[in-house]
Short mmCIF file of N, CA and C and ligand atoms in Angstrom, two decimals:
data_model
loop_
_atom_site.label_atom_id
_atom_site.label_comp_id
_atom_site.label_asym_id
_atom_site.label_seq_id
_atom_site.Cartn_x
_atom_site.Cartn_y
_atom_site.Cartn_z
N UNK R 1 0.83 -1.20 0.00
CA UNK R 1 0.00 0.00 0.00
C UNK R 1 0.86 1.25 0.00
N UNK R 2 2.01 1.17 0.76
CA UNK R 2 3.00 2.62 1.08
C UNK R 2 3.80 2.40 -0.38
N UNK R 3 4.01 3.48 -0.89
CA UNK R 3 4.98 3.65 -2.13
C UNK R 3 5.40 5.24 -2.47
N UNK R 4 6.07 4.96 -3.79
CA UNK R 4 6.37 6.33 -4.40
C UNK R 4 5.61 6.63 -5.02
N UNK R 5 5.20 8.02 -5.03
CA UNK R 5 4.11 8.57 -6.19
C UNK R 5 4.87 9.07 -7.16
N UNK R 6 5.25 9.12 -8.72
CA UNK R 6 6.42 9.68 -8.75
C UNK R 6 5.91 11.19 -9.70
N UNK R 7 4.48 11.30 -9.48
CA UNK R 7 4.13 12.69 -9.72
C UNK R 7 4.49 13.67 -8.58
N UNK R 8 4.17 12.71 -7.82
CA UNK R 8 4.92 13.66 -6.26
C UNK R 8 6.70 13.67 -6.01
N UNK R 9 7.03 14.39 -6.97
CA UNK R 9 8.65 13.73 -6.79
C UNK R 9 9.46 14.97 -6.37
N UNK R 10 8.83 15.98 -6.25
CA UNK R 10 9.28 17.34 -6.26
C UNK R 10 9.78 17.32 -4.68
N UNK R 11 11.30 17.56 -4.28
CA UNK R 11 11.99 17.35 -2.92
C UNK R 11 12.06 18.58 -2.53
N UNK R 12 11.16 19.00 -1.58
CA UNK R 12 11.19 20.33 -0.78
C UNK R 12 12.40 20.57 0.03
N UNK R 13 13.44 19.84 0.11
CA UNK R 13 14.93 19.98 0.35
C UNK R 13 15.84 21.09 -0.31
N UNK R 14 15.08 21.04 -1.97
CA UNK R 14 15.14 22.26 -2.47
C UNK R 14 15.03 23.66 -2.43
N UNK R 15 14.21 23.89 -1.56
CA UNK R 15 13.80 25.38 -0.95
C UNK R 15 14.82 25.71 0.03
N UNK R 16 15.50 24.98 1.07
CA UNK R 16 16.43 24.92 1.98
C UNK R 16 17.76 25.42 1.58
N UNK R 17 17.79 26.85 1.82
CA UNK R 17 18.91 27.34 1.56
C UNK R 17 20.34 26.96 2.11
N UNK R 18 20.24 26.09 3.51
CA UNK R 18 20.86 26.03 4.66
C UNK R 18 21.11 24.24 4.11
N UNK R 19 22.26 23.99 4.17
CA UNK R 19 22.57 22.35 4.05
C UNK R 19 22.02 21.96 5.42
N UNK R 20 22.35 22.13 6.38
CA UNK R 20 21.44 21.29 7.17
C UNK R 20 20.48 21.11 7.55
N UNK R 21 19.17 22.20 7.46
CA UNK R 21 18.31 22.38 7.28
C UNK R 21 17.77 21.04 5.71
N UNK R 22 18.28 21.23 4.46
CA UNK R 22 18.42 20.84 3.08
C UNK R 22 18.08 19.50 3.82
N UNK R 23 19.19 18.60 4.71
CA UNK R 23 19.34 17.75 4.92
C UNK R 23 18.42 16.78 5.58
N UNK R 24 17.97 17.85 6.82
CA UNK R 24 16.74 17.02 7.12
C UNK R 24 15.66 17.54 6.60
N UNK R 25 15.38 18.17 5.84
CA UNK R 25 14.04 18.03 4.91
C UNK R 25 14.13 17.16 4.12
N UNK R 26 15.40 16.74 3.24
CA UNK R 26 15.59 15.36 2.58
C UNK R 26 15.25 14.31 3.02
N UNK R 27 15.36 14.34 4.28
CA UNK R 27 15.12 12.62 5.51
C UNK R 27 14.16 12.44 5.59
N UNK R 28 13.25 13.99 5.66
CA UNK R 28 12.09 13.87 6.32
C UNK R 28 11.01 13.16 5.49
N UNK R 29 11.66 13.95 3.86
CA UNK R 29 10.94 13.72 2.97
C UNK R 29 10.93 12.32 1.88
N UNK R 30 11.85 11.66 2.26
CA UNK R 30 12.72 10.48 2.28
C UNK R 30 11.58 9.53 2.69
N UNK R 31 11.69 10.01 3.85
CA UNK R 31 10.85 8.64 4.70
C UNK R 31 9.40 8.55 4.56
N UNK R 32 9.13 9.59 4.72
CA UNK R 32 7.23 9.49 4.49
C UNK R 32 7.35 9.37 2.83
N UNK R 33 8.29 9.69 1.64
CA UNK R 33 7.71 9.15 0.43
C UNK R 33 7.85 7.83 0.48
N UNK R 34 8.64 6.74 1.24
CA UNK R 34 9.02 5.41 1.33
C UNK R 34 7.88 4.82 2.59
N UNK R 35 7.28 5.50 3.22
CA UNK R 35 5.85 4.91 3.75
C UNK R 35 4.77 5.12 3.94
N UNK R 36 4.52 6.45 3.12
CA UNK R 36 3.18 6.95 2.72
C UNK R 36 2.30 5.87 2.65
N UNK R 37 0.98 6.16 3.34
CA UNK R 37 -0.12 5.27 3.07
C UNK R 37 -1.54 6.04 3.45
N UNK R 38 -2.45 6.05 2.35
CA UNK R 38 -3.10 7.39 2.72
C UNK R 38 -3.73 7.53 3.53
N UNK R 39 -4.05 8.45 4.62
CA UNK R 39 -5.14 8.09 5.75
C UNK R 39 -4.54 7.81 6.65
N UNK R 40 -3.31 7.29 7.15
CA UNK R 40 -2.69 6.15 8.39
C UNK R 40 -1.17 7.06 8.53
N UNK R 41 -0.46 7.43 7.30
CA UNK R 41 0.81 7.85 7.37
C UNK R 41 0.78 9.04 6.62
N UNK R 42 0.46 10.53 6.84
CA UNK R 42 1.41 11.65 5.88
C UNK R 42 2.24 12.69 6.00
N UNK R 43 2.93 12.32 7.05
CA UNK R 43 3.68 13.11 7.53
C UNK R 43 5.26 12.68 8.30
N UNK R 44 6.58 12.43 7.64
CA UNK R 44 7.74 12.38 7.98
C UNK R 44 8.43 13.27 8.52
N UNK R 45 9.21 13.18 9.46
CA UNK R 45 10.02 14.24 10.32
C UNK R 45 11.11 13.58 10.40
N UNK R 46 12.10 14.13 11.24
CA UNK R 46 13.91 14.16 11.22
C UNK R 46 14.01 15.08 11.99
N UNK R 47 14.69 14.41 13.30
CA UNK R 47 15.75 15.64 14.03
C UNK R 47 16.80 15.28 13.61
N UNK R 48 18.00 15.91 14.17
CA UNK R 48 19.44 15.68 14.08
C UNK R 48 19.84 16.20 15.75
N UNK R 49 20.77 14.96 16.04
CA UNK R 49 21.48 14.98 17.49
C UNK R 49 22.83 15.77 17.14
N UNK R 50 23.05 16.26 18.30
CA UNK R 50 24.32 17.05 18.14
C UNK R 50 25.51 16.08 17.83
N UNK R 51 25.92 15.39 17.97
CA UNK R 51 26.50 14.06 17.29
C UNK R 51 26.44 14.14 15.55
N UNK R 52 25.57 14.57 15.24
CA UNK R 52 25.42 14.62 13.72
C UNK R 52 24.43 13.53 13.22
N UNK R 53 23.70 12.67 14.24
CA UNK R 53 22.65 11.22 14.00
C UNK R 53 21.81 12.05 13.70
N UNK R 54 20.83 11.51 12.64
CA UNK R 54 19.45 11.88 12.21
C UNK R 54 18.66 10.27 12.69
N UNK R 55 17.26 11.12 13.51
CA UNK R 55 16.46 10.04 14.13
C UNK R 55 15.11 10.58 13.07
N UNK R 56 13.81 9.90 12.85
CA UNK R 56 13.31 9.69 12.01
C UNK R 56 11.80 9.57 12.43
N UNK R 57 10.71 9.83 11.87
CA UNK R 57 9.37 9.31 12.33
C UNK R 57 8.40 9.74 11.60
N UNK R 58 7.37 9.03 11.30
CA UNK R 58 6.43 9.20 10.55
C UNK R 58 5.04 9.47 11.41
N UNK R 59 3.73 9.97 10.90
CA UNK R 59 2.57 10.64 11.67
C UNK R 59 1.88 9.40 11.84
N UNK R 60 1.41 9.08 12.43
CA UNK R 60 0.12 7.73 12.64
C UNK R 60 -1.03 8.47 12.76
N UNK R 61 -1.99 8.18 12.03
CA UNK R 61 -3.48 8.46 12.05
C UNK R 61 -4.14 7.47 12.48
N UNK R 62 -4.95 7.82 13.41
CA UNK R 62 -5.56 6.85 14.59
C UNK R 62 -7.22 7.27 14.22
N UNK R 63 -7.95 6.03 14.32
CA UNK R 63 -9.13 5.88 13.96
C UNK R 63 -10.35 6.87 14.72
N UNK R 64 -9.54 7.36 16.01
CA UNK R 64 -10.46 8.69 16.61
C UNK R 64 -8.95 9.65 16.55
N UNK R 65 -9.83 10.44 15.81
CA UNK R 65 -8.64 11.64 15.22
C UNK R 65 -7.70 11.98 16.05
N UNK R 66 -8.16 12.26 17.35
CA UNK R 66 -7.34 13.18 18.20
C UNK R 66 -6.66 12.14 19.12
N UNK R 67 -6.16 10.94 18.89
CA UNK R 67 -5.48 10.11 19.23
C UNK R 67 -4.24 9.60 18.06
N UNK R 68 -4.22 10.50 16.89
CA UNK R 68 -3.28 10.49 16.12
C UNK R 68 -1.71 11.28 17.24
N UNK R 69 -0.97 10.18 15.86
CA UNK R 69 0.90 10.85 16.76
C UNK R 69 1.37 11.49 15.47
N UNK R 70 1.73 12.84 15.97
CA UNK R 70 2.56 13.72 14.97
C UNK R 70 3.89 12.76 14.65
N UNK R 71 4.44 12.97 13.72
CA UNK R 71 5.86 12.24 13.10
C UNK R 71 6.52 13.27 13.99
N UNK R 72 6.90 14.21 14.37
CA UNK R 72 7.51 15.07 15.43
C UNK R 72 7.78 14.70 16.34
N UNK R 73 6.67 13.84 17.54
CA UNK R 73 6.75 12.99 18.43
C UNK R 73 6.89 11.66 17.92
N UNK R 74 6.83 11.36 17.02
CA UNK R 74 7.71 9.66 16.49
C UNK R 74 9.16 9.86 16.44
N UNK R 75 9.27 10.60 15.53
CA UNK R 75 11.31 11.11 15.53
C UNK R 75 11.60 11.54 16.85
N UNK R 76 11.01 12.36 17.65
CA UNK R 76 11.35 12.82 19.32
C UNK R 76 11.31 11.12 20.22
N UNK R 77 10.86 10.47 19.94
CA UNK R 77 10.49 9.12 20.24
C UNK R 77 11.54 8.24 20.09
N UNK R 78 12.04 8.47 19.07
CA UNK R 78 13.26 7.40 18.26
C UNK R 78 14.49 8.14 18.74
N UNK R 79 14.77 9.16 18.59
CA UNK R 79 15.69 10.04 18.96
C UNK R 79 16.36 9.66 20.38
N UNK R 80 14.74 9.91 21.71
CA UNK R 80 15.17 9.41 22.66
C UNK R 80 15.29 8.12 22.92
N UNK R 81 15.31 7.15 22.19
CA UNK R 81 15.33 5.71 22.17
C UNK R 81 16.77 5.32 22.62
N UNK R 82 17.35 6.20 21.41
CA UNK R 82 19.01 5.79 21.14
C UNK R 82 19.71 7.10 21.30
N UNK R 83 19.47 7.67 21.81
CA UNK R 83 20.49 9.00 22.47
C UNK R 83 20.14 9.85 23.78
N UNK R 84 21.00 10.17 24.53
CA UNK R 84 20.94 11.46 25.53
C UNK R 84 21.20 12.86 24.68
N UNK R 85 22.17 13.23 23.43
CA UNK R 85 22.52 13.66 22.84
C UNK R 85 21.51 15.17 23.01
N UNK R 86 21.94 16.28 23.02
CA UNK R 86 20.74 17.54 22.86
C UNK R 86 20.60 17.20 21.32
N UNK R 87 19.12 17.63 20.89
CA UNK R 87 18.43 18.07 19.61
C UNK R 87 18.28 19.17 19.14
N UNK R 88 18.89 19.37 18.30
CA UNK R 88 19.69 20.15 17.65
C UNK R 88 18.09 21.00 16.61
N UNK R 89 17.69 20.25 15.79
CA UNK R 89 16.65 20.44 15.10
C UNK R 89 15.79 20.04 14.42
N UNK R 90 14.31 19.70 13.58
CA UNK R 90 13.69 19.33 13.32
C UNK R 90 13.46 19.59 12.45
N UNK R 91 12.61 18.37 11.43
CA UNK R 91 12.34 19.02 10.25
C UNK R 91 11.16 18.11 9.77
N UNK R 92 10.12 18.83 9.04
CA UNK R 92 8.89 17.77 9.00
C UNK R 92 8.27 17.96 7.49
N UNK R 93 8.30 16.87 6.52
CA UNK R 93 7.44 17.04 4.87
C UNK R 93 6.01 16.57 4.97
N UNK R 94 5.13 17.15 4.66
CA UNK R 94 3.73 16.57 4.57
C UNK R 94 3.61 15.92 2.40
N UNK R 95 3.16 14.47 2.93
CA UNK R 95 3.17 14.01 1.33
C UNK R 95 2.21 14.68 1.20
N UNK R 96 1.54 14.80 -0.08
CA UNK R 96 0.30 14.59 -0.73
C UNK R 96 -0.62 13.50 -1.31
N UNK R 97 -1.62 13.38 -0.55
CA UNK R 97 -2.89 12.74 -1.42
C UNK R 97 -2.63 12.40 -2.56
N UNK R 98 -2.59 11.18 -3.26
CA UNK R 98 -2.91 10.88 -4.54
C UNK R 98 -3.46 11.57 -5.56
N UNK R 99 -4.87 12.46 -5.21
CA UNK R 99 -5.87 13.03 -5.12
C UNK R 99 -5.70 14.98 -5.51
N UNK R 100 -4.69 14.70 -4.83
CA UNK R 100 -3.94 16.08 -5.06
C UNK R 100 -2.86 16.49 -6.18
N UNK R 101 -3.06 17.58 -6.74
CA UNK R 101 -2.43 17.82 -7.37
C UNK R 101 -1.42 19.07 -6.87
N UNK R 102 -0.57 18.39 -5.43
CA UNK R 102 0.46 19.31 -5.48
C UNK R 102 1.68 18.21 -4.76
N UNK R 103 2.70 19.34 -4.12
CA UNK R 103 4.04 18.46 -4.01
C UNK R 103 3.84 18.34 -2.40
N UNK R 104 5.05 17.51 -2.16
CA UNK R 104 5.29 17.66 -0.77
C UNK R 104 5.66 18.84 -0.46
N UNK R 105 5.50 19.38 0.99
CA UNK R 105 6.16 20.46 1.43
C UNK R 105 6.10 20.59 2.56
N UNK R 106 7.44 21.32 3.24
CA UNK R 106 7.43 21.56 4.68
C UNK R 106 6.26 22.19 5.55
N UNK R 107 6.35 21.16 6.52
CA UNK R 107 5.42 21.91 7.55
C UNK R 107 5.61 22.06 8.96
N UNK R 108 5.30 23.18 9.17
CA UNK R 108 5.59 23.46 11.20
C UNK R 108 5.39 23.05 11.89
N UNK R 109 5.92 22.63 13.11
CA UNK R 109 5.16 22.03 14.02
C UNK R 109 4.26 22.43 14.38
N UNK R 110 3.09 21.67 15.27
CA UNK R 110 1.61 22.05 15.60
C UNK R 110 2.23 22.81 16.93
N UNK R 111 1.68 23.21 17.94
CA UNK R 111 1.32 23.62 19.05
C UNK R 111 2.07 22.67 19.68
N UNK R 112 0.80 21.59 19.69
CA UNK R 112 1.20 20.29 20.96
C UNK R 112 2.53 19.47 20.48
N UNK R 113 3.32 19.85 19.96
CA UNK R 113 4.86 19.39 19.09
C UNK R 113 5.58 20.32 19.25
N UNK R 114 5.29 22.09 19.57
CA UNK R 114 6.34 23.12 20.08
C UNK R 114 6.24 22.19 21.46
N UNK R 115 5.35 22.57 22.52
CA UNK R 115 4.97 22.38 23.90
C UNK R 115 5.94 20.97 24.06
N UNK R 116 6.27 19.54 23.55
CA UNK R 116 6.87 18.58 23.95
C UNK R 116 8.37 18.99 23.40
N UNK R 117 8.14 19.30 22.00
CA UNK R 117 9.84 19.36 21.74
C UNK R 117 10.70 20.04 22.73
N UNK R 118 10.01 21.63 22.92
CA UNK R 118 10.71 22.23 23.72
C UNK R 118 11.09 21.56 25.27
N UNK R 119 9.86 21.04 25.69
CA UNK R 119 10.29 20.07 26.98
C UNK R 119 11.43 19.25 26.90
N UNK R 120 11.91 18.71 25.57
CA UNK R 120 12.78 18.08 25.65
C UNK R 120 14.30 18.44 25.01
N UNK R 121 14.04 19.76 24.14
CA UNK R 121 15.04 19.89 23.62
C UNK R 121 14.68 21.80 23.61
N UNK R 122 15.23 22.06 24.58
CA UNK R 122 14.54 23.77 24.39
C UNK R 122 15.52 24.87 23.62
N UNK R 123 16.55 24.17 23.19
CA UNK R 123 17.21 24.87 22.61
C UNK R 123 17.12 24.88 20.51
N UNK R 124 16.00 23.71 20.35
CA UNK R 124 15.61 23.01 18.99
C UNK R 124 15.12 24.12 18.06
N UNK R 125 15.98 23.77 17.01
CA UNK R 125 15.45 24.98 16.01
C UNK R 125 14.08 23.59 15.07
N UNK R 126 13.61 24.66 14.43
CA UNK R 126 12.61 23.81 12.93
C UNK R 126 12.75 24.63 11.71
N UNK R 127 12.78 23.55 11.10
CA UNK R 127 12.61 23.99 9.54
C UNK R 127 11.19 24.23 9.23
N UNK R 128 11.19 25.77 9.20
CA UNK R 128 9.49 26.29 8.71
C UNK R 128 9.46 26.96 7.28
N UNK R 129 8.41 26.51 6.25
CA UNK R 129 8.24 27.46 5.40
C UNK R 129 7.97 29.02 5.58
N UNK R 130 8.90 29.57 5.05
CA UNK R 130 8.56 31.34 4.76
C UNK R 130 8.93 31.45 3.65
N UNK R 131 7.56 31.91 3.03
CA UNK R 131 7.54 32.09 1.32
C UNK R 131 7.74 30.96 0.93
N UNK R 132 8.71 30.84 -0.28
CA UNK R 132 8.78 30.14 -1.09
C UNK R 132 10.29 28.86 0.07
N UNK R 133 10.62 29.10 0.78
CA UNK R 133 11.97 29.08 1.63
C UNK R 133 11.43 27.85 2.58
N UNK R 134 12.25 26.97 2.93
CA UNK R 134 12.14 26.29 4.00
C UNK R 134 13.57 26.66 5.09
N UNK R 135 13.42 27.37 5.92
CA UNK R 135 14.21 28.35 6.62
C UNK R 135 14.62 27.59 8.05
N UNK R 136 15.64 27.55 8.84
CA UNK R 136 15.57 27.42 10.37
C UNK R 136 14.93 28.57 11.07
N UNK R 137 13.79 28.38 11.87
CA UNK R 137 13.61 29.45 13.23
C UNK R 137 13.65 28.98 14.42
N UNK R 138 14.18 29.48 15.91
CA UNK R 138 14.40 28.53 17.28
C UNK R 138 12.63 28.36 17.69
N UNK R 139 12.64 27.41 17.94
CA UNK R 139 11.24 26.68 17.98
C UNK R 139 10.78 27.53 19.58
N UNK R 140 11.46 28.16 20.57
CA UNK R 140 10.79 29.03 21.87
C UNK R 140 10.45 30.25 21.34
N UNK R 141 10.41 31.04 20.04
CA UNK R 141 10.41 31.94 19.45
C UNK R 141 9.12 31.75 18.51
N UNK R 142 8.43 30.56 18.42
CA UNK R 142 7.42 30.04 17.56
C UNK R 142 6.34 29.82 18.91
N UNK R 143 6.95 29.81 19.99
CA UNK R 143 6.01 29.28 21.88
C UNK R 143 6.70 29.84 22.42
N UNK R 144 6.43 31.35 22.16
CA UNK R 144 6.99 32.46 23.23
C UNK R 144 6.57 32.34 25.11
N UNK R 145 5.37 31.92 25.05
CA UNK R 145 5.31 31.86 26.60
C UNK R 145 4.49 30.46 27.07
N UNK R 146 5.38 29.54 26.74
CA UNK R 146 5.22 28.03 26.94
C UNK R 146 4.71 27.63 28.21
N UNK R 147 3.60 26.80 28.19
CA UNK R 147 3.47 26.04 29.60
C UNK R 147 4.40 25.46 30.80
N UNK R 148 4.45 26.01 31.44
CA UNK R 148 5.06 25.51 32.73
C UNK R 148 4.39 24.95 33.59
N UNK R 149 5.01 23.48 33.97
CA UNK R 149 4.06 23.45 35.02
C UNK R 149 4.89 22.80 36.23
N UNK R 150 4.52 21.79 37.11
CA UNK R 150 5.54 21.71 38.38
C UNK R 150 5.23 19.89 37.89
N UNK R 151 5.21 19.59 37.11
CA UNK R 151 5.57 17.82 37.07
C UNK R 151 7.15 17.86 37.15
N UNK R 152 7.80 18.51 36.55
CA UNK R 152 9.35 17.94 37.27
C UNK R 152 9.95 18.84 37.69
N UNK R 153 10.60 18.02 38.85
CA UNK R 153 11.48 19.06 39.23
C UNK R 153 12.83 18.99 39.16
N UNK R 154 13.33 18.11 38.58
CA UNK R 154 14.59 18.17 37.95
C UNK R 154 15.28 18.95 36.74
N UNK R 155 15.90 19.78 36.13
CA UNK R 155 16.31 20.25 35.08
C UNK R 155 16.76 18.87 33.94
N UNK R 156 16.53 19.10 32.52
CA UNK R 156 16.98 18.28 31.87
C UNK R 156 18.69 17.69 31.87
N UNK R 157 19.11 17.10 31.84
CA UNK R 157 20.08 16.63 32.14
C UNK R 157 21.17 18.42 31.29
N UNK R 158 22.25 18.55 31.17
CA UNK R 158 23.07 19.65 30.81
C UNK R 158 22.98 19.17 29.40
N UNK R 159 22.55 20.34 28.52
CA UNK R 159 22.85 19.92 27.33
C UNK R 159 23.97 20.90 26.25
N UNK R 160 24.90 20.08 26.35
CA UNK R 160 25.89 21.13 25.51
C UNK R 160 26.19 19.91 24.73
N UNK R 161 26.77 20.66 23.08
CA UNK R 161 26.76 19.71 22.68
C UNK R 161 28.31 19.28 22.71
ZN1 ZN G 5 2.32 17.99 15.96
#
């Protein structure tokens, strides 16, 4: 069922002026064209650990909507699987519909994907479209006055890279 569309072939990696930025929009866009499935999967993401590892994740669409997982929190997922490493940055391609007649292209994180990333990586930039551009901006600058609350009271471990 998951494949290449190869009308959809257009790599929004292209807009990415910034090679590393370029890079994980390539991954991002990499992976959701290699498991696109419509309805269940459309959305691939990529952080990169300060190490230079790219971790990976695709969106799950869950049969009551609002129990779907952003690919943001799948790659934040995988990321922390196999690293302590700080996260450096994110990057997320939405495929297209069969149905559609347009390309992949970058997209921002939601809200509830600033609110966790930053919990875990508060120093994380994202690759957001502006204009025609898939650009880095620091993701606390996108959730200027983020939820706080008192579940931990530990600081994240030191993250330098
Ligand atoms: Zn999200």
């Amino acid at each position: 069922m998951n494949g290449i569309h190869p009308a959809n072939a257009f790599n929004p990696a292209a807009t990415c002026p910034d090679p590393q930025a370029a890079r994980l929009v390539a991954t991002a866009y990499d992976t959701i064209r290699r498991r696109y499935v419509e309805g269940r999967h459309q959305i691939g993401a990529a952080i990169i650990a300060a190490d230079g590892k790219v971790y990976v994740g695709i969106h799950l669409e869950a049969m009551v909507g609002r129990f779907s997982v952003c690919a943001e929190m799948a790659a934040l997922a995988a990321a922390r699987l196999y690293t302590d490493q700080p996260l450096l940055a994110v990057a997320a391609v939405r495929h297209p519909k069969p149905s559609e007649a347009a390309d992949a292209r970058i997209v921002s994180p939601c809200g509830g994907c600033r609110e966790v990333l930053l919990d875990h990586a508060p120093q994380i930039q994202a690759v957001v479209p502006q204009g025609e551009q898939g650009l880095f901006a620091a993701l606390h600058t996108m959730l200027p006055i983020k939820y706080v609350g008192t579940k931990w009271t530990t600081q994240l471990p030191a993250q330098t890279p």
